[in-house]
Each structure stands twice: as C-alpha cells, then as structure tokens.
C-alpha positions as semicolon CSV with decimal commas, in nm:
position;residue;x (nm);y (nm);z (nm)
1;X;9,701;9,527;11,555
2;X;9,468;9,491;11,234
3;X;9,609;9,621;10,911
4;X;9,546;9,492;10,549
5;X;9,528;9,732;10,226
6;X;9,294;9,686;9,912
7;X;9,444;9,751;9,570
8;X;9,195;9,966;9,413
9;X;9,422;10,011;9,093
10;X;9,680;10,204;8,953
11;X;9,747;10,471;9,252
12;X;9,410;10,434;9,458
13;X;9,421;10,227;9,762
14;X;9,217;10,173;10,059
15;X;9,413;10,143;10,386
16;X;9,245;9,931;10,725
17;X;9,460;9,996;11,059
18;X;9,240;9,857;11,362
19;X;8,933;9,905;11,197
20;X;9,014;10,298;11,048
21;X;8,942;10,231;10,710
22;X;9,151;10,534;10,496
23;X;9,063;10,581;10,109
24;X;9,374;10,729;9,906
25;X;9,372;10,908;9,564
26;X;9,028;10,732;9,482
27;X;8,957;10,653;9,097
28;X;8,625;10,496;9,121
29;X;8,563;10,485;8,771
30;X;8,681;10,232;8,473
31;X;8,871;10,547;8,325
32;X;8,978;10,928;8,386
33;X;8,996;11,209;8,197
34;X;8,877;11,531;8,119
35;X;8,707;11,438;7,779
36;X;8,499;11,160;7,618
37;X;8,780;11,149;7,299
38;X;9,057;11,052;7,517
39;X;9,031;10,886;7,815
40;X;9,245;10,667;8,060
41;X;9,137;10,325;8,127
42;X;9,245;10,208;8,439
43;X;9,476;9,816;8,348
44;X;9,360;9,555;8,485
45;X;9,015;9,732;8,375
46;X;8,774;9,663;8,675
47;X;8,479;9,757;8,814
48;X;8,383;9,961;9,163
49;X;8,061;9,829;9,348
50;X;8,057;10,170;9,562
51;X;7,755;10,048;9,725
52;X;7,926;9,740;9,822
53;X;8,231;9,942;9,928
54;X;8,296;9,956;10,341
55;X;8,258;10,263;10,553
56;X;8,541;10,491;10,494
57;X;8,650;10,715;10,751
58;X;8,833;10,964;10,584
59;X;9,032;11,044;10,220
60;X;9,345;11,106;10,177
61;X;9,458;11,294;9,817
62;X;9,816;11,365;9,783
63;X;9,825;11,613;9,466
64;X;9,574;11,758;9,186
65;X;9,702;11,512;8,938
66;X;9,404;11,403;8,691
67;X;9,486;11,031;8,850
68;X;9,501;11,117;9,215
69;X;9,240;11,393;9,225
70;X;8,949;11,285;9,075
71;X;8,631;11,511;9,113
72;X;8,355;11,198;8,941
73;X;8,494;10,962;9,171
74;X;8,471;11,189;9,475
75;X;8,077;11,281;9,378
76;X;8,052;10,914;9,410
77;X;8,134;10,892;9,832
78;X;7,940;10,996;10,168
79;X;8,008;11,399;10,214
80;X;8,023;11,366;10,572
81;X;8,423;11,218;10,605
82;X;8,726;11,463;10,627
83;X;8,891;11,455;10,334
84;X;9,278;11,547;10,407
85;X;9,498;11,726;10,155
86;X;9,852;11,882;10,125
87;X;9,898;12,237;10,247
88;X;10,053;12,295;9,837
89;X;9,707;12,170;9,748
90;X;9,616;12,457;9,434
91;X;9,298;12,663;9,566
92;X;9,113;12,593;9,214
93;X;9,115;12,210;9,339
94;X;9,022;12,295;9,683
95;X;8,734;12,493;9,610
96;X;8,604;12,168;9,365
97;X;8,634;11,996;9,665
98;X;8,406;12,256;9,835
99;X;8,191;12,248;9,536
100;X;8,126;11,912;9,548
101;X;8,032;11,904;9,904
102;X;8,387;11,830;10,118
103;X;8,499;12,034;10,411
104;X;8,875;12,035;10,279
105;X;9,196;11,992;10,582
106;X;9,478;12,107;10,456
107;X;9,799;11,939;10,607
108;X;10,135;12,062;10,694
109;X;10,442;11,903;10,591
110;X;10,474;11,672;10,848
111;X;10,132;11,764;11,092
112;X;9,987;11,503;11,260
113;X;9,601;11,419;11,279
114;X;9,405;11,135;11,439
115;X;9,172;10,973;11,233
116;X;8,999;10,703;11,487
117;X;9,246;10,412;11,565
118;X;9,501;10,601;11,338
119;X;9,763;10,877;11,276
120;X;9,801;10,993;10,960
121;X;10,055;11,213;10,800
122;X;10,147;11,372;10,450
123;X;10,508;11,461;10,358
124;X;10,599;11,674;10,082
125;X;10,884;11,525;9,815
126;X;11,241;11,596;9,799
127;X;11,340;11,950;9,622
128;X;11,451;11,822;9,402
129;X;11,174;11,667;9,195
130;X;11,022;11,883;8,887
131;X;10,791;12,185;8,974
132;X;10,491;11,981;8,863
133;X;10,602;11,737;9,135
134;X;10,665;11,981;9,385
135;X;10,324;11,975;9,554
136;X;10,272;11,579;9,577
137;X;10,290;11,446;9,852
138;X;10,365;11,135;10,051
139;X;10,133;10,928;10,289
140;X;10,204;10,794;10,609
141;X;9,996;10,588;10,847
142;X;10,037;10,418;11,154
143;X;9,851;10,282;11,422
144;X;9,797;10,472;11,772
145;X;9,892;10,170;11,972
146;X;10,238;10,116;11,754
147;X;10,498;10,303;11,628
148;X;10,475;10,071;11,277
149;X;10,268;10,147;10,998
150;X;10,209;10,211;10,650
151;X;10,384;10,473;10,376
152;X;10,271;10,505;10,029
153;X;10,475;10,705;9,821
154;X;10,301;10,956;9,563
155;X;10,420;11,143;9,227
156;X;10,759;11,242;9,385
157;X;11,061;11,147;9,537
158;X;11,060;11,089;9,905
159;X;11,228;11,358;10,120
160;X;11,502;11,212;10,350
161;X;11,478;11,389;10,632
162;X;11,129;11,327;10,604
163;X;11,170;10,957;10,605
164;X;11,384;10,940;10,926
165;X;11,078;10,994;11,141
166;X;10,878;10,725;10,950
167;X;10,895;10,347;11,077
168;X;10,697;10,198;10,770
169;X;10,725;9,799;10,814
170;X;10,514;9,786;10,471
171;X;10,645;10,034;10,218
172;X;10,396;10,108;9,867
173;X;10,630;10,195;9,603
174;X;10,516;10,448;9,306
175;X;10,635;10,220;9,013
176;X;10,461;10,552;8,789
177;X;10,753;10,511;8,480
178;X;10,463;10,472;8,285
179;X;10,733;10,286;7,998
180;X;10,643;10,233;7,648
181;X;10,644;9,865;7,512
182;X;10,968;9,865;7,263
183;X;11,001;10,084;6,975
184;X;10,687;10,271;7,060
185;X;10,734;10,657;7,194
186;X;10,593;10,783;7,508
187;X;10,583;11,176;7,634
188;X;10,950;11,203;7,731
189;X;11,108;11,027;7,417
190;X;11,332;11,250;7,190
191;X;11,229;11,247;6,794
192;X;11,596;11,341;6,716
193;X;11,831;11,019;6,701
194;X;12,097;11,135;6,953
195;X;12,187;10,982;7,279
196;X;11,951;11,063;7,515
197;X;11,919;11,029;7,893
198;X;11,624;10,838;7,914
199;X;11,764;10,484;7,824
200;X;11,617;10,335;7,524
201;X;11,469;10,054;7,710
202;X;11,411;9,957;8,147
203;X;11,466;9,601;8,215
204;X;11,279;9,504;8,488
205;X;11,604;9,414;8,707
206;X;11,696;9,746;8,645
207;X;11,321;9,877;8,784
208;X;11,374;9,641;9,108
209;X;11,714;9,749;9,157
210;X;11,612;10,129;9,162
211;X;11,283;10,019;9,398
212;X;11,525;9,782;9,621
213;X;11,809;10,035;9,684
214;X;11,524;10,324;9,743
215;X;11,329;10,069;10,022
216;X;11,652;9,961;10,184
217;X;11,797;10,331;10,242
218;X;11,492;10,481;10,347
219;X;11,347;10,232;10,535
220;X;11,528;9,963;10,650
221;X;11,271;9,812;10,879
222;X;11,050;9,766;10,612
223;X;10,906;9,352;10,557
224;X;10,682;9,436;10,277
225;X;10,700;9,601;9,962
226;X;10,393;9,665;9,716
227;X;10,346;9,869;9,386
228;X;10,155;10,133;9,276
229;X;10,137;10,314;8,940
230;X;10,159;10,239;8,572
231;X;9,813;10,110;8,537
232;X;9,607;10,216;8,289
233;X;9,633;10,244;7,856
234;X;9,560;10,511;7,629
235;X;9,215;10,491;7,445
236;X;9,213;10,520;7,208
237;X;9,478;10,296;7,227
238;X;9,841;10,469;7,157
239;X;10,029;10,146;7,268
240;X;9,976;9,827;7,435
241;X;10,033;9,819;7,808
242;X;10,304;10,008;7,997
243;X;10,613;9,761;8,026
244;X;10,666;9,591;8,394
245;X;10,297;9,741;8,494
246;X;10,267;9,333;8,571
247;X;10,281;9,377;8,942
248;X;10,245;8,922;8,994
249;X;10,547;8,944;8,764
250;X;10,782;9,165;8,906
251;X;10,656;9,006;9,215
252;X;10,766;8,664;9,096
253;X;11,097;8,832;8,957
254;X;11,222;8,975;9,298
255;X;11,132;8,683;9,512
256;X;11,311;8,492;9,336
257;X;11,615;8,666;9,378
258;X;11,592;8,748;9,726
259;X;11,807;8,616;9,964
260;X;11,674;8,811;10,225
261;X;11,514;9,185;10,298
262;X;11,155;9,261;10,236
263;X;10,949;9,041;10,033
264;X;10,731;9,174;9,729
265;X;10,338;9,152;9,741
266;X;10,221;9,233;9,381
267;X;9,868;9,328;9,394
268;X;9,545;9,319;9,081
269;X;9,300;9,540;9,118
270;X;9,011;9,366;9,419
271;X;9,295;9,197;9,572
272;X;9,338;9,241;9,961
273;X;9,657;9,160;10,190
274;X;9,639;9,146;10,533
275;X;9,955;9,186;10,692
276;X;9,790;9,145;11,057
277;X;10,004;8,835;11,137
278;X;10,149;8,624;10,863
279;X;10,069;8,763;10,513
280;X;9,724;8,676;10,332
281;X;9,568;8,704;9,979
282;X;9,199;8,754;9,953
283;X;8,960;8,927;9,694
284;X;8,688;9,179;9,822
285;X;8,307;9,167;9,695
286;X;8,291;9,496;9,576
287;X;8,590;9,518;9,302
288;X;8,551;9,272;9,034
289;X;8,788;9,275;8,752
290;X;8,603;9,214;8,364
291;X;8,877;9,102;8,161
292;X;9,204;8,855;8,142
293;X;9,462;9,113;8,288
294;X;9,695;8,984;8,078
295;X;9,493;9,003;7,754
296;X;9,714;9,240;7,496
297;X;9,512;9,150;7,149
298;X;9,439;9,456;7,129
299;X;9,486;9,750;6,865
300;X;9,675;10,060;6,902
301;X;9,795;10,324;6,657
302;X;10,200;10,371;6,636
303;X;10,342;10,704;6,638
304;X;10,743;10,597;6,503
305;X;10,702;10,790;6,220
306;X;10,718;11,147;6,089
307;X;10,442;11,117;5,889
308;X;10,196;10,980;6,136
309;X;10,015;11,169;6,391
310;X;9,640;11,109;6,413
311;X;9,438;11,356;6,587
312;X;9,214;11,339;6,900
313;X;9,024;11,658;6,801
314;X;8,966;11,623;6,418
315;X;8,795;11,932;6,337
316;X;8,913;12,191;6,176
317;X;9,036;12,496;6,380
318;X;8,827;12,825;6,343
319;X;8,976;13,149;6,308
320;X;8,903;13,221;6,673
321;X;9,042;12,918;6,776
322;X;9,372;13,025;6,537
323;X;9,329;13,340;6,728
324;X;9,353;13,170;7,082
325;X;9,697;12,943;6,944
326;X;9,822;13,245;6,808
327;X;9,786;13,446;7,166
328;X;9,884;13,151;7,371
329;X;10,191;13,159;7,204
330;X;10,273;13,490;7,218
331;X;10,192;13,452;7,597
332;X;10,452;13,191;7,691
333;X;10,746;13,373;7,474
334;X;10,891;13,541;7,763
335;X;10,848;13,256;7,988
336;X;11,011;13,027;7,734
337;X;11,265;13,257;7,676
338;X;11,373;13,262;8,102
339;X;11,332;12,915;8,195
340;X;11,567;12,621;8,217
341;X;11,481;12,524;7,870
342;X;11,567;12,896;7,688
343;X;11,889;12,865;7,838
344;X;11,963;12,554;7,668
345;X;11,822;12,734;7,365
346;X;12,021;12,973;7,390
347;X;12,332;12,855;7,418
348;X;12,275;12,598;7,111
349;X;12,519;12,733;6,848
350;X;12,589;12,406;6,660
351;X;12,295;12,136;6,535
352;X;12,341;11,878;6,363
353;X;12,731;11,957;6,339
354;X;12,609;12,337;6,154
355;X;12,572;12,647;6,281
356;X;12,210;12,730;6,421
357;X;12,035;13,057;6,327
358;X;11,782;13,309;6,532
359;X;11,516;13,013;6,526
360;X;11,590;12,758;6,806
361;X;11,216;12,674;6,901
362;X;10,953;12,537;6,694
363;X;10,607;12,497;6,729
364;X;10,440;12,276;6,416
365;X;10,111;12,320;6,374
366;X;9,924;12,004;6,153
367;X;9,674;12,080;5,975
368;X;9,657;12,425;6,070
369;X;9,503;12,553;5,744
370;X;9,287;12,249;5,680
371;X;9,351;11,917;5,571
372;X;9,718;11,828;5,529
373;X;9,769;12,183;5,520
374;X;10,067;12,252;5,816
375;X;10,194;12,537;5,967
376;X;10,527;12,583;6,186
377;X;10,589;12,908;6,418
378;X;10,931;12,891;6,585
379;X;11,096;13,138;6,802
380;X;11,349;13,435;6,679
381;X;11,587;13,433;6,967
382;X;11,717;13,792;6,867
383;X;11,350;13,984;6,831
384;X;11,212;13,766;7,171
385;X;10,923;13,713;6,875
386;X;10,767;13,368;6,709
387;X;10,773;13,398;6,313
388;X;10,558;13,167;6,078
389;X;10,867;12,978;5,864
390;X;10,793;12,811;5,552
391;X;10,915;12,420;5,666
392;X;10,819;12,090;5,605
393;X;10,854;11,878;5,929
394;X;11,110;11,690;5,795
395;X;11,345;11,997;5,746
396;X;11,233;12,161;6,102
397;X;11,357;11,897;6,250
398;X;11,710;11,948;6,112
399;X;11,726;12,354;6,153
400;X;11,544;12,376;6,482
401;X;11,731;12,221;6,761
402;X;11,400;12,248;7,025
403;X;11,030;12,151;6,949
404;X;10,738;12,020;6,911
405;X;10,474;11,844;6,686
406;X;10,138;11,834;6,768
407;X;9,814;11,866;6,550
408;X;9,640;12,218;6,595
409;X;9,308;12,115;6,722
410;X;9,453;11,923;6,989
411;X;9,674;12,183;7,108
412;X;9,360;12,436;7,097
413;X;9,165;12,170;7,321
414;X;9,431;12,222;7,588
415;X;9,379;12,673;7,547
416;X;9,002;12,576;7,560
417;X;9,000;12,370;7,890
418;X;8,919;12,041;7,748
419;X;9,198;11,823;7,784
420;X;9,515;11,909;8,049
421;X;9,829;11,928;7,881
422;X;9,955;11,554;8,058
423;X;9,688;11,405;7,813
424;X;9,796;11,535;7,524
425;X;10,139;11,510;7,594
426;X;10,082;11,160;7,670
427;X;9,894;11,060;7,355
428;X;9,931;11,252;7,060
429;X;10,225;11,505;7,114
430;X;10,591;11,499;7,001
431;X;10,898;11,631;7,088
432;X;11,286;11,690;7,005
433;X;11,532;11,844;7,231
434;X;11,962;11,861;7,295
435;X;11,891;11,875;7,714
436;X;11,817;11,672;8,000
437;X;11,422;11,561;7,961
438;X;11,324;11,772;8,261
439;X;11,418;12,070;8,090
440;X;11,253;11,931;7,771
441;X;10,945;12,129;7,564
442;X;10,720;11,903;7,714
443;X;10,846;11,961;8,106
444;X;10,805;12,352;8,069
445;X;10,442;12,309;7,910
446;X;10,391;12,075;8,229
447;X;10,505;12,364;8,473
448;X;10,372;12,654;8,260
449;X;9,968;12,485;8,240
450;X;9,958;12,290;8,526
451;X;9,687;12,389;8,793
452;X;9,900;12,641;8,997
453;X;9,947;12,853;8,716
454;X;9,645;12,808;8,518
455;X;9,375;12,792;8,744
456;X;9,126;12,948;8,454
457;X;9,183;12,632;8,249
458;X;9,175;12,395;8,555
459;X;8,828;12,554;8,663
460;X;8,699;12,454;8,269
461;X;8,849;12,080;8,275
462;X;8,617;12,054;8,657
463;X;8,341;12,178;8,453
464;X;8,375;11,949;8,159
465;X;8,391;11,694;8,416
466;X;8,046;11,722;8,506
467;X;7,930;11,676;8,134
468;X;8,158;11,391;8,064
469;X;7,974;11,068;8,049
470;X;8,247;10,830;8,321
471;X;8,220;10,471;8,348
C-alpha cells in the first residue's frame, strides 16, 4: 500500500492512497476572504502552481467555513471530479458549488463511497460542539485492500461512537486554537478583568497534552500524528502569528518527550510524507513557499486598549446604512432575548458588586455619527426593546454586564454581505461577558449569521467573491 499526504497549509491537504489522489478543504490562494480590506493570509505564505498540481480524483469539503469552503479556489480545479460534502452541508453553499460547475454528493453520517483505490467517509462531530460547529465534519480514508487509513479531523470534536469504527494508523489533528501571542486579544477574550474560562495563556505542553490524550483514546492504533490549523495572520495585521502554529516546533517538543506512542510529523506548507514504509520528507514542485516561515518583523496594530479600535471600513455610515443597523438590531432582540446568552442576562442581578438595571446588553456603535462621534444601544430587559443610552465606553463597560464594541461601518459590512461575521469578530470586534465563552456575544452572532440562518447574506459574500481580486 501507497499512502503519503501533502501539506497544502493551514486546513487544506491533499491525500494519495494507492494512487487515489483526494484534495480536502482546498485554499489555493495566498489568502481568503470575502473582501479586499481584510483578508487572511495563509502562514507560512506560499504559493499554488495549480498547473503543476497532480490529477485529483475527487474533493472532499467538510463544512462552509470561509477556510474550508472556498468558492476562488474551487473555480481554480477540473469540473469533471466528484466533489463530496456533508449531508448538513447549507443549500446556499451547495448551489455555489452548482454555480460554479460541481455536481455536489452529499454524504451521510457515516456512508461509504469508493473513490478508485479508496473508501472514503465523513463523520459528523460530537453534540456537543457549538451550533456553528454542528455541521463540520470529519474525514476518513482508507485503502480498499486494508482496513488502515487516514482521519483528518475538521472544525469539531470527534464523535466517539463514530471513532470506534475508524482504524486510522495516521491521525491529522485540528490544532485550530487560533491563540493570540501574549497580551494581545483574540475573538473569544473578555474586555472585563474577571476570571475567565479561557486561560490567559496555552503553553504548548498543555496543547500536546490535550492532542496526546485525544489521539490515544480515540485511536489507539494510531503511529503518526500531524497538525492542521492555525495558519494564517490577519492583514492587515491585528497580531503577529498565532502562538504554537510552529508545527517543526511542537514537532520537536513532543518527540522529545516521547517515550513511546505515535510520533509527531510537523508539516510547512509543499512538504510531503510518505508513510508507505518507513516515514519520508520530501517537497513537491508545485507549492513553493516565498518567505522565511519564521520571519515575525512584521507590524501589527494592538487592540489592549479602550481607546483603540481602528476600522476596516472607514467611511462614514449613511442614513440607510443607520437604517439597516438600526433594523438588524431590532431583528435579533427576540432571539437574544431566548438563547443561552439572555438567560445569563437575565439572571445578572449584581455587576461589578452593584445592582444591575433593565439594560444588560450593549451594543456600542463608534463613530456612529461621524468622526469620534459614538453611539451605544443596549437592551431594556423589561420592554424586550434596545434604547439609545447616553455612555461613554468607559462607563458601559461598568453598567452593562454583556456587550460589544465594534465600529459602525464594520458592523454594517457584515448586514451588507461583505464581510462574514468570523472576520470581523476576528479582527476588529470586542467583547465583555459574566458566562462561559460559548454562550458569549460573539458565539450567538456566530450561530445567529452563520450560513444556515442567513443564507441572503451568504449568497452576497459568494458574489463579492467573484469581484474580489485573490492572490
């Protein structure tokens, strides 16, 4: 049996059992996104030679996540492969798919298909996992002359039961943390100064030790272990690279402490291992990466501070575009006001050791009325109503217990369809909360505009994509 697997970068991988060559979650491109303001840039940065690339017999995507499904870089391959996708798949992606020129298979949880030399299957995650989770899916490959093979966990946590019927001997890891260098926030940290359950900062031990105990109870047979995730930055730049997004250095870490059990294989982007007999390292043709990997000279804007929150969009917001705020607002209220996180609003009495009035969510709005000129809506609890409050930041933050600061025009580009709420939530959006961070502002903006629900928006950011000028 022939198997070896190409790092392709941050989640996209291409997968050879006895000649079957599977492409997974391709990004093709140096960055994603659904704008030219903010994009992704995939770390290492590298370029694609698709020319150069070998004949693929069939794709693999596992969600609709911006960095799995990834309309440019599907434009980019042959039309005439089956491209495979989870039955949870949301139509609005499928019919881009269509669009573009795929004949879509949807997979059951669990349904086997040949694909040449290969079976390939795609689990859904645990229950578990957040709703915007819920419809990732895992990979699993193996061989039709051998019961070993390949898994590659996606954006969720692997279902057990699920697992028991998989005999992965090489076992790709989602490392997708995506953690902040020190002192610098990221889309789950709290502005208020209370303990949190996020720790403050993830050694690297600690990342192995979670990856470890995860390979060894779900599959013990596995020899190999390899990473996936955590690989791009922010650009403009928010921060310098993700922390332990090194994979030769965790690599180095864990082998180094092993006594025995799998070993680690830390990939760059262009690098191939072939696990066909004893392991090998090579570099493919058509992958190059452009820069030191491990260059970080590079310039980023902080966001510690109150005061500082520079905005993607700069204009200033029109009163249709106040208009649009002002009725996406009113739209989530009763959504807000039922889900995990209204309950924990709800049942805040006490802030800050002081009683808390009507007002328990926040919305604040920079430069709302022009230049410098803020506003801050936040939700009456009693009347089930928003109400504009007269508040600097400074004091929302010690009368609202729940909220969040973002600058108006970026928070309009997410109503209009030009940016998905991950990216803004990811580079220039804030939060405070008192409740676990999957019930935080920022998780119920994920669930309430993610594709499922939104389909309207997700049909405009496929549309942009088409105008946006991808390298």
């Amino acid at each position: 049996m022939t198997r070896s697997v190409v790092y392709i970068g941050h989640q996209s991988w291409l997968i050879d059992i006895d000649g079957t060559r599977i492409l997974v979650d391709p990004v093709l491109t140096q960055s994603f996104g659904h704008n030219e303001k903010l994009r992704f840039e995939i770390f290492p940065n590298r370029l694609v030679y698709t020319d150069k690339m070998p004949k693929i017999d069939a794709i693999v995507i596992t969600n609709e996540h911006l960095d799995h499904f990834h309309p440019p870089s599907l434009r980019m391959i042959s039309k005439n492969i089956p491209i495979f996708m989870p039955e949870l798949m949301p139509k609005v992606c499928i019919r881009e798919a269509n669009q573009i020129g795929y004949q879509v298979q949807l997979l059951r949880h669990g349904q086997k298909v040949n694909v040449k030399n290969t079976i390939i299957q795609l689990f859904q995650g645990s229950n578990i996992v957040p709703v915007w989770e819920s419809r990732a899916a895992s990979l699993y490959i193996e061989s039709v002359h051998g019961n070993e093979g390949i898994f590659i966990q996606s954006d969720t946590i692997i279902d057990h039961a699920a697992a028991i019927s998989c005999k992965p001997d090489i076992f790709i890891v989602t490392h997708n943390g995506q953690i902040p260098p020190n002192n610098n926030l990221g889309a789950w940290d709290n502005l208020l100064p209370i303990p949190s359950d996020q720790p403050i900062e993830t050694t690297g031990i600690q990342l192995l030790q979670e990856i470890l105990d995860q390979s060894y109870q779900l599959f013990p047979n596995a020899q190999w272990i390899l990473f996936s995730g955590s690989g791009y930055q922010q650009k403009p730049k928010k921060h310098g690279r993700f922390l332990w997004s090194d994979y030769r250095e965790l690599e180095y870490i864990l082998n180094s402490l092993r006594i025995s059990g799998p070993q680690t294989v830390g990939l760059l982007p262009g690098e191939l291992a072939d696990f066909s007999s004893e392991l090998k390292r090579l570099s493919v043709d058509w992958i190059n990466i452009i820069n030191d990997y491990q260059e970080n000279n590079v310039e980023w804007v902080t966001l510690q501070t109150i005061s500082d929150l520079p905005a993607i969009f700069d204009q200033i917001v029109s009163s249709e575009q106040k208009n649009l705020i002002i009725s996406e607002i009113e739209r989530m209220t009763q959504l807000l006001l039922i889900s995990s996180l209204g309950h924990y609003m709800i049942s805040t009495n006490y802030f800050l050791d002081r009683p808390v009035g009507p007002h328990r969510f926040a919305i604040y709005l920079r430069n709302y009325h022009g230049i410098q000129r803020d506003a801050v809506l936040a939700l009456n609890i009693n009347k089930a109503k928003f109400e504009w409050v007269d508040l600097s930041l400074k004091e929302v933050l010690y009368q609202i217990p729940y909220g969040i600061d973002v600058n108006a025009s970026d928070l309009c580009a997410v109503f209009e369809g030009r940016i998905h709420i991950w990216e803004l939530a990811t580079s220039r959006m804030r939060q405070w909360y008192l409740c676990p961070k999957f019930d935080s502002p920022v998780a119920f903006l994920y669930s309430l505009y993610s594709e499922q629900l939104r389909p309207d928006l997700a049909e405009k950011l496929y549309k942009n994509l088409s105008m946006v000028q991808v390298k």
